[in-house]
Coordinates of N, CA, C and O and ligand atoms in Angstrom, one line a residue:
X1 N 0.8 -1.2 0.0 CA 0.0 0.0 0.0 C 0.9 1.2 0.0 O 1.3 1.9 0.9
X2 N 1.0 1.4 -1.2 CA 1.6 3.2 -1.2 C 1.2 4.0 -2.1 O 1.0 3.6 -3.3
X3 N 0.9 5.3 -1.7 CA 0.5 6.5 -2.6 C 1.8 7.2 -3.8 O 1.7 8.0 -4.6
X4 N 3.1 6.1 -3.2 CA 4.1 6.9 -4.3 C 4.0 7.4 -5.7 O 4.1 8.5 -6.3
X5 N 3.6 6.1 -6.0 CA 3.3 6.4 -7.6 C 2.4 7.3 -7.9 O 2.5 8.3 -8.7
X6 N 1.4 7.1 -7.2 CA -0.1 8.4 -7.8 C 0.7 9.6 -7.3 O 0.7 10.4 -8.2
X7 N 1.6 10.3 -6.3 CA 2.1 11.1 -6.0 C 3.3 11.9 -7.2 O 3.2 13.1 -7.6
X8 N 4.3 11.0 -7.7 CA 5.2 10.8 -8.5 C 4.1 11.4 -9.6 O 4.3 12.6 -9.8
X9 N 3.1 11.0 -10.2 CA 3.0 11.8 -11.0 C 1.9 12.8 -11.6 O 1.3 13.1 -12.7
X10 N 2.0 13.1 -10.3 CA 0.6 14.1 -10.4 C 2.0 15.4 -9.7 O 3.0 15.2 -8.9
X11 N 1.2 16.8 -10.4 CA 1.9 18.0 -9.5 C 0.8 18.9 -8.8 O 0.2 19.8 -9.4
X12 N 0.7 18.5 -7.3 CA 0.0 19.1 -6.4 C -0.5 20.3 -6.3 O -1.4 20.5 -5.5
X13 N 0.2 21.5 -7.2 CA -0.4 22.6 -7.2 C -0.8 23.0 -8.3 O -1.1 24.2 -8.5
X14 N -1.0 21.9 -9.2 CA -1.5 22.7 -10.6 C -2.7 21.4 -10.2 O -3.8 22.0 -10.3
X15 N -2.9 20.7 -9.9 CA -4.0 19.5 -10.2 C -5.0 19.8 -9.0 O -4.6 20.0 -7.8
X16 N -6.4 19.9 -9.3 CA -7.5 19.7 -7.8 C -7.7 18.8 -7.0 O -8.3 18.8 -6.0
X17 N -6.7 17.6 -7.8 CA -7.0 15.9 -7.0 C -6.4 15.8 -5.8 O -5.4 16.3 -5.5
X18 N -7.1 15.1 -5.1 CA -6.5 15.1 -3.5 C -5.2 14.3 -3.6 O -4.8 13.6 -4.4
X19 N -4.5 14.7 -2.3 CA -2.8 14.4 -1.8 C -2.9 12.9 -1.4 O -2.4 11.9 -1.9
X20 N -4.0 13.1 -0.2 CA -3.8 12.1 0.8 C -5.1 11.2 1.4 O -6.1 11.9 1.3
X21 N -5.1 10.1 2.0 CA -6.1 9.3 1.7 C -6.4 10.5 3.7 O -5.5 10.4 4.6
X22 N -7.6 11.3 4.1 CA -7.6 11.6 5.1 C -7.7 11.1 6.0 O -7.1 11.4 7.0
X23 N -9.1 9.9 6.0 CA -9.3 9.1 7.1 C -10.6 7.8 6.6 O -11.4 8.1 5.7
X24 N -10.6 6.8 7.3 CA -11.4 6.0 6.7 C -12.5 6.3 7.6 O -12.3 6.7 8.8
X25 N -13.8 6.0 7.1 CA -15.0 5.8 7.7 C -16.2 4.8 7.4 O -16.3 4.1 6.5
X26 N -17.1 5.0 8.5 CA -18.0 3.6 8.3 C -17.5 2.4 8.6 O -16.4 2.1 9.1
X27 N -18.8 1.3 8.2 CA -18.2 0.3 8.4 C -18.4 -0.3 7.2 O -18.8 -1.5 7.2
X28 N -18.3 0.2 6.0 CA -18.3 -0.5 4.5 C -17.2 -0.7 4.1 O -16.3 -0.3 4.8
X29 N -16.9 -1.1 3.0 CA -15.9 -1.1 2.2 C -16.6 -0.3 1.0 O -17.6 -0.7 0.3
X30 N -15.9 0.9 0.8 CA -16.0 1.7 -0.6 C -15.6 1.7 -1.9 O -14.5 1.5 -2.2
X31 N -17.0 1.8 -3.4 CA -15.9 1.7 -4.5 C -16.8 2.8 -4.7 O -17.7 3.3 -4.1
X32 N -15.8 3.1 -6.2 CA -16.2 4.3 -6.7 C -15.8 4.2 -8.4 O -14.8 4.0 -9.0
X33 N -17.2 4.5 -8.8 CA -16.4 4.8 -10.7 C -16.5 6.1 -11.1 O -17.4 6.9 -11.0
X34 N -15.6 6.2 -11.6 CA -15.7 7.5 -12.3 C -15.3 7.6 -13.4 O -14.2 7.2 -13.8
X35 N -16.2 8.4 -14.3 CA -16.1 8.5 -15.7 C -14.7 9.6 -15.8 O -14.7 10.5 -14.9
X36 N -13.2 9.6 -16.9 CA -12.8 10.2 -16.6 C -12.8 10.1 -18.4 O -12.9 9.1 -19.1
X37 N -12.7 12.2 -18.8 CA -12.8 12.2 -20.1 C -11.1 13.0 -20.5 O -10.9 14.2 -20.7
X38 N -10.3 11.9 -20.4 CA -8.8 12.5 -20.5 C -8.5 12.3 -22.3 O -9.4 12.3 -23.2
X39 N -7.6 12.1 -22.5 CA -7.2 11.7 -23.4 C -7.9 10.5 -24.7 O -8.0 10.6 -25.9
X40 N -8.3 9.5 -23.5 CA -9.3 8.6 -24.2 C -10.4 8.4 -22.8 O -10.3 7.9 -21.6
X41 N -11.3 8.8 -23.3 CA -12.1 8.3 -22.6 C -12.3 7.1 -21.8 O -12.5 6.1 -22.5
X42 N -12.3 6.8 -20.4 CA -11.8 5.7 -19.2 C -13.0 6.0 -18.7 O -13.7 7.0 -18.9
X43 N -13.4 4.5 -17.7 CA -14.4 4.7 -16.4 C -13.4 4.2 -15.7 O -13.3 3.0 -15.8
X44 N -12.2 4.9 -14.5 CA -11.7 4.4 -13.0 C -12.5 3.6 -12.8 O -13.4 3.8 -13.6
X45 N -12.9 2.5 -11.8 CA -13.2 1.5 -10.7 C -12.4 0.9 -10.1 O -11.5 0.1 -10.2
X46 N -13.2 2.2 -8.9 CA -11.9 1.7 -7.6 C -12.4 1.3 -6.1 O -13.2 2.0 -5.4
X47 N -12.0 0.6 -5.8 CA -12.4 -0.4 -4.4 C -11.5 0.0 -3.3 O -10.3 0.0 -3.4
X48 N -12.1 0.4 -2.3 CA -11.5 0.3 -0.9 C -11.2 -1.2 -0.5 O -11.9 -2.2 -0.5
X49 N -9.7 -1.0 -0.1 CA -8.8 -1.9 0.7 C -7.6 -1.6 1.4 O -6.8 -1.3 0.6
X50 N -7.2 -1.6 2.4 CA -5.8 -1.7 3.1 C -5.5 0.1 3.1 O -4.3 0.4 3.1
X51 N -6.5 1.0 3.1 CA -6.8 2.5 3.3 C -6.1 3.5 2.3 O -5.6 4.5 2.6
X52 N -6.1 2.9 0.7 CA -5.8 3.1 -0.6 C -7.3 2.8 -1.5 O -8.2 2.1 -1.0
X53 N -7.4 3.4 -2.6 CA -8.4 2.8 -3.6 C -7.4 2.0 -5.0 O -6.7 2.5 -5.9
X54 N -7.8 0.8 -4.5 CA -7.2 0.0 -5.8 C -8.0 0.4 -6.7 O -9.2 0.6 -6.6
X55 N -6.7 0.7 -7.8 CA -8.2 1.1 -9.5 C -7.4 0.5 -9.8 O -6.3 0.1 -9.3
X56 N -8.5 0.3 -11.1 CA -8.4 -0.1 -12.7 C -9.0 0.9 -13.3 O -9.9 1.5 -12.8
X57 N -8.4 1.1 -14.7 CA -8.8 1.7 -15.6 C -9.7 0.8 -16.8 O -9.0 -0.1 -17.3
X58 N -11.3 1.0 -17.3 CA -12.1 0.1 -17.7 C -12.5 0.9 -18.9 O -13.5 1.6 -19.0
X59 N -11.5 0.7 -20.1 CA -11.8 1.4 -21.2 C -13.7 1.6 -21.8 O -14.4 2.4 -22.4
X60 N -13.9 0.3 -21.1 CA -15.4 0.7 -21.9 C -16.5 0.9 -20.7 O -17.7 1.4 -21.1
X61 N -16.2 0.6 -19.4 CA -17.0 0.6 -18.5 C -17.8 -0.5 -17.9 O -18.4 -1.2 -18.7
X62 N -17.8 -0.6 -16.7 CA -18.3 -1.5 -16.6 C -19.8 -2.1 -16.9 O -20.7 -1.2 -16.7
X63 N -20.3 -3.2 -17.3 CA -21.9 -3.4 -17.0 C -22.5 -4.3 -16.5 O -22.0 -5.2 -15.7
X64 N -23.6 -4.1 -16.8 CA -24.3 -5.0 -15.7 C -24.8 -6.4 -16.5 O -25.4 -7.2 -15.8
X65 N -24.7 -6.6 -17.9 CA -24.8 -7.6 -19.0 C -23.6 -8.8 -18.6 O -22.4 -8.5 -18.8
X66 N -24.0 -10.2 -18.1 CA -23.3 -10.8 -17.7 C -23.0 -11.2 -18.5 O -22.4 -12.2 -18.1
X67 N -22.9 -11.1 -20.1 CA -22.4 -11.4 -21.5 C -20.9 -10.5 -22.1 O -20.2 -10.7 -23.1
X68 N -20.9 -9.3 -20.7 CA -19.8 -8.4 -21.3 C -18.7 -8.7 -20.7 O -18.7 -8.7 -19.5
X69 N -17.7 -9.0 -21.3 CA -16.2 -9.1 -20.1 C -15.6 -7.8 -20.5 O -15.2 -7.6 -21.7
X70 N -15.4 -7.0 -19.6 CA -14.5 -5.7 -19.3 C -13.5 -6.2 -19.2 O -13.2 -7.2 -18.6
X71 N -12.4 -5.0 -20.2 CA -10.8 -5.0 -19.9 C -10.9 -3.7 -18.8 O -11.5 -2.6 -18.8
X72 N -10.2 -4.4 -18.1 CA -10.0 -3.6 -16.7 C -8.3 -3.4 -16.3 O -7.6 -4.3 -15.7
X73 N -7.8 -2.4 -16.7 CA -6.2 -1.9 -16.4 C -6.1 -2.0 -14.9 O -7.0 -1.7 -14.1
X74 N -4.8 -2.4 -14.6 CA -5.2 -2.4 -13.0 C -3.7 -0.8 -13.1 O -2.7 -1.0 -13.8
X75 N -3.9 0.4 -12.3 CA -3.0 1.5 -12.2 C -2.9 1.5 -11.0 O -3.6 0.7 -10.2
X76 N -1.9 2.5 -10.5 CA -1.5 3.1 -9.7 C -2.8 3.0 -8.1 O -4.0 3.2 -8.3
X77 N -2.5 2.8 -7.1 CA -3.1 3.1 -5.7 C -3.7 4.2 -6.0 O -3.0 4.9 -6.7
X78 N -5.1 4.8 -5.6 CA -4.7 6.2 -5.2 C -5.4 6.5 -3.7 O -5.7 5.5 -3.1
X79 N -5.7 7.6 -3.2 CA -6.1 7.9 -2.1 C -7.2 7.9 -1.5 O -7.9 8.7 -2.1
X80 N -7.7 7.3 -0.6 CA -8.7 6.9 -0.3 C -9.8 8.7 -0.7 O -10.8 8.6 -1.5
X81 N -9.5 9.6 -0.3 CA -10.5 10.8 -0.9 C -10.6 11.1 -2.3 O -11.0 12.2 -2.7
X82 N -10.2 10.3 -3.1 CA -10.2 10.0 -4.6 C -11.6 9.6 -4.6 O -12.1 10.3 -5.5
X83 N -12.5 8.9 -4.0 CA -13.6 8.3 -4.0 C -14.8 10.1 -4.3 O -15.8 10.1 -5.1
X84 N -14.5 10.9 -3.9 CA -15.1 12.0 -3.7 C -15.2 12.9 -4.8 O -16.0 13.7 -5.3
X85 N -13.8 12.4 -5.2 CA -13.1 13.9 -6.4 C -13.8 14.1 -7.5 O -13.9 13.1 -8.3
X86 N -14.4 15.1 -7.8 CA -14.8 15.5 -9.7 C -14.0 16.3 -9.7 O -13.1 16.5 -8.9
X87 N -14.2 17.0 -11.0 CA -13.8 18.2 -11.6 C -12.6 18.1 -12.5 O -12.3 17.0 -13.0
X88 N -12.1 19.2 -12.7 CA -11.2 19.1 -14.1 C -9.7 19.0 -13.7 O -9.2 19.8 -12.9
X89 N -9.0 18.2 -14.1 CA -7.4 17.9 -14.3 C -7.0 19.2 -15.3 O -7.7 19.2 -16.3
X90 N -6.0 20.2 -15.1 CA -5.5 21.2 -15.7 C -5.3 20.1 -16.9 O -5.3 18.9 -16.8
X91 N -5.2 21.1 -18.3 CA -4.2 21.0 -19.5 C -2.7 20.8 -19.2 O -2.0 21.6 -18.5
X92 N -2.2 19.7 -19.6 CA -1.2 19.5 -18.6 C -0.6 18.4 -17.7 O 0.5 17.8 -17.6
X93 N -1.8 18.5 -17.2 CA -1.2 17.5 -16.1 C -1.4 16.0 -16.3 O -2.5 15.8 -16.8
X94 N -1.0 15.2 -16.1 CA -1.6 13.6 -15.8 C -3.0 13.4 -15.7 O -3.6 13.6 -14.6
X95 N -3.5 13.0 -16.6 CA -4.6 12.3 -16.7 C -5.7 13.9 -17.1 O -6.9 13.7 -17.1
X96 N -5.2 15.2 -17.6 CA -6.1 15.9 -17.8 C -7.4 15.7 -18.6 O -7.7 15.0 -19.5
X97 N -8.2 16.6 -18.0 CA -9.4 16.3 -18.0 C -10.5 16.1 -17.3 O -10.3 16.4 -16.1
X98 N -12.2 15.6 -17.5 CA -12.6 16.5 -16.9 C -13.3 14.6 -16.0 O -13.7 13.5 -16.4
X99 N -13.1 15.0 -15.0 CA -14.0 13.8 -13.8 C -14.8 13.8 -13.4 O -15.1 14.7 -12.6
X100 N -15.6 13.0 -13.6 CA -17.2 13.2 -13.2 C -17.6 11.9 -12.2 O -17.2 10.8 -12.7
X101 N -18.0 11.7 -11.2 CA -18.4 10.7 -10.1 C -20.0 9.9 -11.1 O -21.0 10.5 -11.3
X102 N -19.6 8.4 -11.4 CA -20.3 7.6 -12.3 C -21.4 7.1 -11.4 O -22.7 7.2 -11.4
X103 N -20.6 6.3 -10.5 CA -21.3 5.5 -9.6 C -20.5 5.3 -8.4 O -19.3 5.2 -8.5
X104 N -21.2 5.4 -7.1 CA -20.4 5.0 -6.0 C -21.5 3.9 -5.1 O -22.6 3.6 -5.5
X105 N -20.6 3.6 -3.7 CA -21.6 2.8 -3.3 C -20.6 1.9 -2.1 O -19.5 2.2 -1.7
X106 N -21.1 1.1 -1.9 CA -20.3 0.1 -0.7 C -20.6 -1.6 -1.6 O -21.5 -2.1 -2.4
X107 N -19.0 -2.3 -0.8 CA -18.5 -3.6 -1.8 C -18.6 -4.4 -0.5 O -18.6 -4.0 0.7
X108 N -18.5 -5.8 -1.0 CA -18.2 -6.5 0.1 C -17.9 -8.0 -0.8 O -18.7 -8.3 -1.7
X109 N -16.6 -9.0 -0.3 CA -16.8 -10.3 -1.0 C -18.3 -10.9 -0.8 O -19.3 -10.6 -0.1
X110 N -17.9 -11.9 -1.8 CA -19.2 -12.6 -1.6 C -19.1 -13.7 -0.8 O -20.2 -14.3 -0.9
X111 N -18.5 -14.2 0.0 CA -18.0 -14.3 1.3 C -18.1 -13.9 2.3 O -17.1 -14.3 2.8
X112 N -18.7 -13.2 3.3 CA -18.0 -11.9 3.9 C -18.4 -12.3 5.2 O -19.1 -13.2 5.5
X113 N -17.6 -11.3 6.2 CA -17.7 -11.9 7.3 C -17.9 -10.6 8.4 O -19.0 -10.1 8.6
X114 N -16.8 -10.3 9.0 CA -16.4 -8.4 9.2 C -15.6 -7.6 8.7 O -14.6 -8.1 8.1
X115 N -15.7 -6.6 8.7 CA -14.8 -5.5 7.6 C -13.6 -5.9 7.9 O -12.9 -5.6 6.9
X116 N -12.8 -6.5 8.8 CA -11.5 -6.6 9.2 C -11.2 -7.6 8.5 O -10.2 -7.8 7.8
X117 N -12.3 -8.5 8.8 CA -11.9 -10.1 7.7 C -12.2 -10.0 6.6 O -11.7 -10.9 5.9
X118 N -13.2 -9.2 5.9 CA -13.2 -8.9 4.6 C -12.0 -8.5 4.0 O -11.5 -9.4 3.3
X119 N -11.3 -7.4 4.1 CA -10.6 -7.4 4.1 C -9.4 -8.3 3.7 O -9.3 -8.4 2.4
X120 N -8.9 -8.6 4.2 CA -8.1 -10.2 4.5 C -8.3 -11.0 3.1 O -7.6 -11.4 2.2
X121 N -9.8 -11.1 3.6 CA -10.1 -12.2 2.5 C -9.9 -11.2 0.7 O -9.3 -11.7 -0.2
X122 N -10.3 -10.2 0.8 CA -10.0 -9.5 -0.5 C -8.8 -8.8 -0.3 O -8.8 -7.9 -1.2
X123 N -7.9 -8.8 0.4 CA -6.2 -8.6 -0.1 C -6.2 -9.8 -1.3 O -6.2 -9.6 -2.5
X124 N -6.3 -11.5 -0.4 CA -5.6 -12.5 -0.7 C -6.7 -12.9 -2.1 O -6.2 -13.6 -3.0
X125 N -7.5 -12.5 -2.1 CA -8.5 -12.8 -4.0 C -7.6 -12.2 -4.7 O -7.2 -12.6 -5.8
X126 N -7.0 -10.7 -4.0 CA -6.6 -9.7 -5.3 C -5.1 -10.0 -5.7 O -4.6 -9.7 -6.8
X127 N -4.3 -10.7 -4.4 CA -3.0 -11.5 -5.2 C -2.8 -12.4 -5.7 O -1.8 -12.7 -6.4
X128 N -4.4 -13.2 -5.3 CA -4.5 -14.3 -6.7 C -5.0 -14.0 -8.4 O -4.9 -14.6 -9.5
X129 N -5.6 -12.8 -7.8 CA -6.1 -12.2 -9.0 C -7.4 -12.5 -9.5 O -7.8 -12.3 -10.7
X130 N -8.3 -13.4 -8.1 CA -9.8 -13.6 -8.7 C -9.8 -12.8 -7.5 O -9.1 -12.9 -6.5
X131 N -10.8 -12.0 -7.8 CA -12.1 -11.4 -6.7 C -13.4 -11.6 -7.1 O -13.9 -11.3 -8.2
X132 N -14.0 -12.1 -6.0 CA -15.2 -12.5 -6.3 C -16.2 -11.0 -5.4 O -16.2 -10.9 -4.2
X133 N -16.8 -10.4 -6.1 CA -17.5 -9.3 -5.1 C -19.1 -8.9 -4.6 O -19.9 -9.8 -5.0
X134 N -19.7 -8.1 -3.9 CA -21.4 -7.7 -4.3 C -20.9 -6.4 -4.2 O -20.3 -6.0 -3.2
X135 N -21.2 -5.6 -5.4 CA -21.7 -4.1 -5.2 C -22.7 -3.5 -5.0 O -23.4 -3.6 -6.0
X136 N -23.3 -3.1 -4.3 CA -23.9 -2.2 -3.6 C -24.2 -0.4 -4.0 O -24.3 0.5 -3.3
X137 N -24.2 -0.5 -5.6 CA -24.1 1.1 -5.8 C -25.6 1.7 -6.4 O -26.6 1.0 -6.1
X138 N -25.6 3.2 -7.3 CA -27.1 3.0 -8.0 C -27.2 1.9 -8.8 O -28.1 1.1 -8.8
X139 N -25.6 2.2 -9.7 CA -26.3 1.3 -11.2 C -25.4 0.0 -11.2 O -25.6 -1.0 -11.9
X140 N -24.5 0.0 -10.4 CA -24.0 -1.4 -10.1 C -24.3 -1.8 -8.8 O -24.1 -1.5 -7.6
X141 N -25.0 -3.2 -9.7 CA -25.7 -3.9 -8.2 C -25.1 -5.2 -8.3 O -24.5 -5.4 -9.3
X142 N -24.9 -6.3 -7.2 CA -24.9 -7.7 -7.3 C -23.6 -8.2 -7.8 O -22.7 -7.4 -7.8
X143 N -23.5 -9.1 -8.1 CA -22.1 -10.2 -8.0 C -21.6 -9.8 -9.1 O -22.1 -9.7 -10.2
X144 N -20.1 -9.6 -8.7 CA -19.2 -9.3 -10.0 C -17.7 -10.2 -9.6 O -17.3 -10.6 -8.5
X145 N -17.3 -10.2 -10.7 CA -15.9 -10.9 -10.6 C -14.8 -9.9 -11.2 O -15.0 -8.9 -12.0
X146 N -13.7 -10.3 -10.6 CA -13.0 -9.0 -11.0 C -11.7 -9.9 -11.3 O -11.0 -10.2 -10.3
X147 N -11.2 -10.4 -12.6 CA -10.3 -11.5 -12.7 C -8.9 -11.1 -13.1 O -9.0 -10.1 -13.8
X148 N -7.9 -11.5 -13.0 CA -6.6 -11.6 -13.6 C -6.3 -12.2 -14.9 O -6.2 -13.4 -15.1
X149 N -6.2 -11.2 -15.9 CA -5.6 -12.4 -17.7 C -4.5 -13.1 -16.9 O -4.0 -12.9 -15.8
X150 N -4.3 -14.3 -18.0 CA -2.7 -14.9 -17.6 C -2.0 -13.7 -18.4 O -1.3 -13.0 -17.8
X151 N -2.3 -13.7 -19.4 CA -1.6 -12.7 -20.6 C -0.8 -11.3 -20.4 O -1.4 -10.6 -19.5
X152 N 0.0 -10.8 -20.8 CA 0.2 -9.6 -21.0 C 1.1 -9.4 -19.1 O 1.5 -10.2 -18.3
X153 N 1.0 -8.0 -19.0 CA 2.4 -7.9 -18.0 C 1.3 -8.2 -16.5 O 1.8 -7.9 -15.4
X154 N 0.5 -8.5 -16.5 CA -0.2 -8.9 -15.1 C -0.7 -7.5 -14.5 O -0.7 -7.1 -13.3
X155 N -1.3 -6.6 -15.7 CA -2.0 -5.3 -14.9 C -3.6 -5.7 -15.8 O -4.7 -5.3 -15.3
X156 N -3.6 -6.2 -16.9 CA -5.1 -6.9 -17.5 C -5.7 -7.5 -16.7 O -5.1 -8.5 -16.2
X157 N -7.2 -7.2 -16.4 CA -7.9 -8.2 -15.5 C -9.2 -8.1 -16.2 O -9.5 -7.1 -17.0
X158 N -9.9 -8.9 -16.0 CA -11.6 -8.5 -16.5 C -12.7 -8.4 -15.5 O -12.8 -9.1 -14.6
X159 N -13.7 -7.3 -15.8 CA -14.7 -7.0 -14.6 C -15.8 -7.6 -15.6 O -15.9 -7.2 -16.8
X160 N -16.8 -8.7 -15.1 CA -17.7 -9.5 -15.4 C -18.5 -9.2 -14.3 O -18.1 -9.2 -13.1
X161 N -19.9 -9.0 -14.6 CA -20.9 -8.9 -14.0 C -21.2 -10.8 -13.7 O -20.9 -11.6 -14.6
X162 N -21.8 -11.2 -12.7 CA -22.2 -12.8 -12.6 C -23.8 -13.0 -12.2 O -24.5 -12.4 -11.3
X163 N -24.1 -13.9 -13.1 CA -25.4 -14.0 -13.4 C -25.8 -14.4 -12.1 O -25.2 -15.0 -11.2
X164 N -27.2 -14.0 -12.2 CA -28.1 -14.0 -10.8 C -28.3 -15.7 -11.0 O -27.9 -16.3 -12.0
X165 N -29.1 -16.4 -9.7 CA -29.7 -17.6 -9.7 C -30.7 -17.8 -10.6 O -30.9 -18.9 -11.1
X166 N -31.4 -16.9 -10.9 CA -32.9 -16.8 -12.0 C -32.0 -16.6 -13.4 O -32.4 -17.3 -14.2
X167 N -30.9 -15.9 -13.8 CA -30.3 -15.7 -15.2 C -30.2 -17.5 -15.2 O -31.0 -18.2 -15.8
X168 N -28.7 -18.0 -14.3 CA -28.7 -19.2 -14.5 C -29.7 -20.0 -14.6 O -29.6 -20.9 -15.5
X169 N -30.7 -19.8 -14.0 CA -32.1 -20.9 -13.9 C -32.1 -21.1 -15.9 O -31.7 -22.0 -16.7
X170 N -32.8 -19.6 -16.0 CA -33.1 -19.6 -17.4 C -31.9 -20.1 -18.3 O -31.9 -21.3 -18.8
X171 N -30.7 -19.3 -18.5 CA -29.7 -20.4 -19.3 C -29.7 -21.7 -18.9 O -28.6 -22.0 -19.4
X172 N -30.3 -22.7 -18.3 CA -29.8 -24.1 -17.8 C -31.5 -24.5 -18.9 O -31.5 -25.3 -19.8
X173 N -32.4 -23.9 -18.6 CA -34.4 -24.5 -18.8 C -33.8 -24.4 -20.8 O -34.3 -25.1 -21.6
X174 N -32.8 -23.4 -21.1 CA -33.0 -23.3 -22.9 C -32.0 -24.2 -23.4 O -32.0 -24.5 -24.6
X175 N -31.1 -24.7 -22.4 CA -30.2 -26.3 -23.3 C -30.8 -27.3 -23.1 O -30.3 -28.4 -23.6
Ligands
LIG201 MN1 -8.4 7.8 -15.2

């Protein structure tokens, strides 16, 4: 868990993005997407863990079509008050452009037990590189996976929505 990197290359007085993660609260675990319109257009999704937001960057965004597999970039930590931030990245700077808050909400494995052992348990999914999750947001609801390619340098992962018990029912009743 370090802010180095998101620090390294952001410059603090030209950018509005926050420094530092200030303090954790609740008893949820936090994610947060945010549409970001930089260069190429990105949706961030980022999850509270270990008092950092792990992102990925999800060129097309995530959905709720359990037929879609998202490429999901896994980047840099950033600060837990990243969850909050809109507004515009100067001309200029790293990642400029303009941030808009997509979807937020509270996560939890689909496992789960207490935030301490959640936790735990979603460090050790995310160094195997399966996470199994429930989101809890407006437009992201319910079980998602959040997987590791073998392929490529080990920052590709895929965010898959997982079919409800009733989707399965139905795909099982049409073979
Ligand atoms: Mn971004």
């Amino acid at each position: 868990m370090s802010l180095s990197l998101y620090k390294k290359k952001r410059n603090f007085k030209e950018t509005p993005e926050p420094l530092e993660s200030s303090s954790e609260d609740g008893n949820n675990l936090k994610f947060v997407v945010q549409k970001h319109n930089a260069s190429h257009l990105h949706y961030d999704f980022r999850l509270e863990m270990e008092g950092v937001l792990k992102s990925w960057a999800v060129p097309k965004g995530p959905s709720m079509n359990p037929a879609d597999k998202r490429l999901a970039v896994m980047v840099e930590d950033h600060p837990l008050d990243y969850g909050n931030f809109f507004g515009e990245i100067p001309e200029g700077n790293y990642g400029a452009g303009v941030v808009e808050i997509w979807d937020k909400g509270t996560y939890k494995p689909m496992k789960n037990q207490t935030k301490e052992n959640d936790e735990k348990l979603l460090l050790s999914q995310l160094k195997k590189g399966d996470m199994k999750i429930i989101l809890k947001g407006h437009y992201l609801k319910g079980a998602f996976a959040l997987v590791r390619m073998k392929y490529g340098k080990g920052n590709n992962w895929l965010l898959i929505k997982r079919r409800t018990s009733i989707q399965k029912m139905i795909l099982i009743s049409k073979t």
